[in-house]
């Protein structure tokens, strides 16, 4: 699964098929990701590419075959012990 950026307006894509795309990161889903119905975007990518996105906003991601997958963006607080 790859996150993509609309290179025309430098924002994460909303599925505009006329846009060109740039790979932002790559994630291989694990059994835990699938079982929990979620995946975690590494913090460094979330800060750089997704800081403008509102909590609970829907996002489109694309796999290698350019199939669109819709996800909801949630932020989680990191608890340090």
Short mmCIF file of C-alpha atoms in Angstrom, two decimals:
data_model
loop_
_atom_site.label_atom_id
_atom_site.label_comp_id
_atom_site.label_asym_id
_atom_site.label_seq_id
_atom_site.Cartn_x
_atom_site.Cartn_y
_atom_site.Cartn_z
CA UNK A 1 0.00 0.00 0.00
CA UNK A 2 1.42 3.37 -0.95
CA UNK A 3 0.49 6.87 0.10
CA UNK A 4 0.41 9.26 -2.83
CA UNK A 5 0.68 13.00 -3.28
CA UNK A 6 -1.09 15.04 -5.94
CA UNK A 7 1.88 16.79 -7.55
CA UNK A 8 -0.28 19.60 -9.00
CA UNK A 9 -1.26 21.10 -5.65
CA UNK A 10 1.20 19.33 -3.31
CA UNK A 11 -1.66 17.89 -1.24
CA UNK A 12 -2.65 14.31 -0.57
CA UNK A 13 -4.93 13.12 -3.34
CA UNK A 14 -8.69 12.97 -3.18
CA UNK A 15 -8.85 10.61 -6.15
CA UNK A 16 -8.51 13.05 -9.07
CA UNK A 17 -7.68 10.73 -11.98
CA UNK A 18 -6.05 13.56 -14.00
CA UNK A 19 -3.35 14.06 -11.37
CA UNK A 20 0.11 12.56 -11.42
CA UNK A 21 1.17 10.74 -8.27
CA UNK A 22 4.34 10.45 -6.22
CA UNK A 23 5.08 7.63 -3.78
CA UNK A 24 5.32 8.96 -0.22
CA UNK A 25 5.84 5.73 1.70
CA UNK A 26 5.35 1.99 1.37
CA UNK A 27 3.77 -0.35 3.92
CA UNK A 28 3.47 -4.13 3.86
CA UNK A 29 0.37 -5.12 5.82
CA UNK A 30 0.76 -7.73 8.52
CA UNK A 31 -1.84 -10.16 9.85
CA UNK A 32 -2.23 -7.87 12.89
CA UNK A 33 -3.01 -4.87 10.62
CA UNK A 34 -5.71 -6.85 8.83
CA UNK A 35 -7.10 -8.34 12.04
CA UNK A 36 -7.32 -4.92 13.70
CA UNK A 37 -8.77 -3.24 10.59
CA UNK A 38 -6.11 -0.53 10.78
CA UNK A 39 -2.54 0.29 9.92
CA UNK A 40 -0.05 2.75 11.31
CA UNK A 41 1.70 5.30 9.14
CA UNK A 42 5.22 5.93 10.47
CA UNK A 43 5.27 9.17 12.48
CA UNK A 44 7.84 10.90 10.23
CA UNK A 45 5.54 10.48 7.19
CA UNK A 46 2.39 11.40 9.11
CA UNK A 47 3.93 14.69 10.25
CA UNK A 48 5.34 15.64 6.85
CA UNK A 49 2.49 14.58 4.57
CA UNK A 50 -0.69 14.39 6.67
CA UNK A 51 -0.46 17.18 9.26
CA UNK A 52 -3.06 19.25 7.34
CA UNK A 53 -5.67 16.46 7.39
CA UNK A 54 -8.47 16.63 9.93
CA UNK A 55 -9.15 13.81 12.40
CA UNK A 56 -11.62 11.25 10.97
CA UNK A 57 -11.21 12.53 7.38
CA UNK A 58 -11.50 9.97 4.55
CA UNK A 59 -8.39 9.45 2.41
CA UNK A 60 -7.69 7.48 -0.77
CA UNK A 61 -4.63 5.26 -1.06
CA UNK A 62 -3.57 3.25 -4.10
CA UNK A 63 -1.94 -0.15 -4.42
CA UNK A 64 0.49 -1.26 -7.15
CA UNK A 65 -2.34 -1.88 -9.61
CA UNK A 66 -3.65 1.67 -8.89
CA UNK A 67 -6.75 0.28 -7.15
CA UNK A 68 -8.15 2.87 -4.75
CA UNK A 69 -8.58 1.98 -1.07
CA UNK A 70 -10.48 4.34 1.24
CA UNK A 71 -9.34 4.82 4.83
CA UNK A 72 -10.24 7.15 7.67
CA UNK A 73 -7.40 9.15 9.20
CA UNK A 74 -7.18 9.07 12.98
CA UNK A 75 -4.46 10.36 15.23
CA UNK A 76 -3.46 8.54 18.37
CA UNK A 77 -1.70 9.94 21.38
CA UNK A 78 1.59 8.30 22.17
CA UNK A 79 1.84 7.30 25.80
CA UNK A 80 5.36 7.10 27.20
CA UNK A 81 5.97 5.12 30.38
#
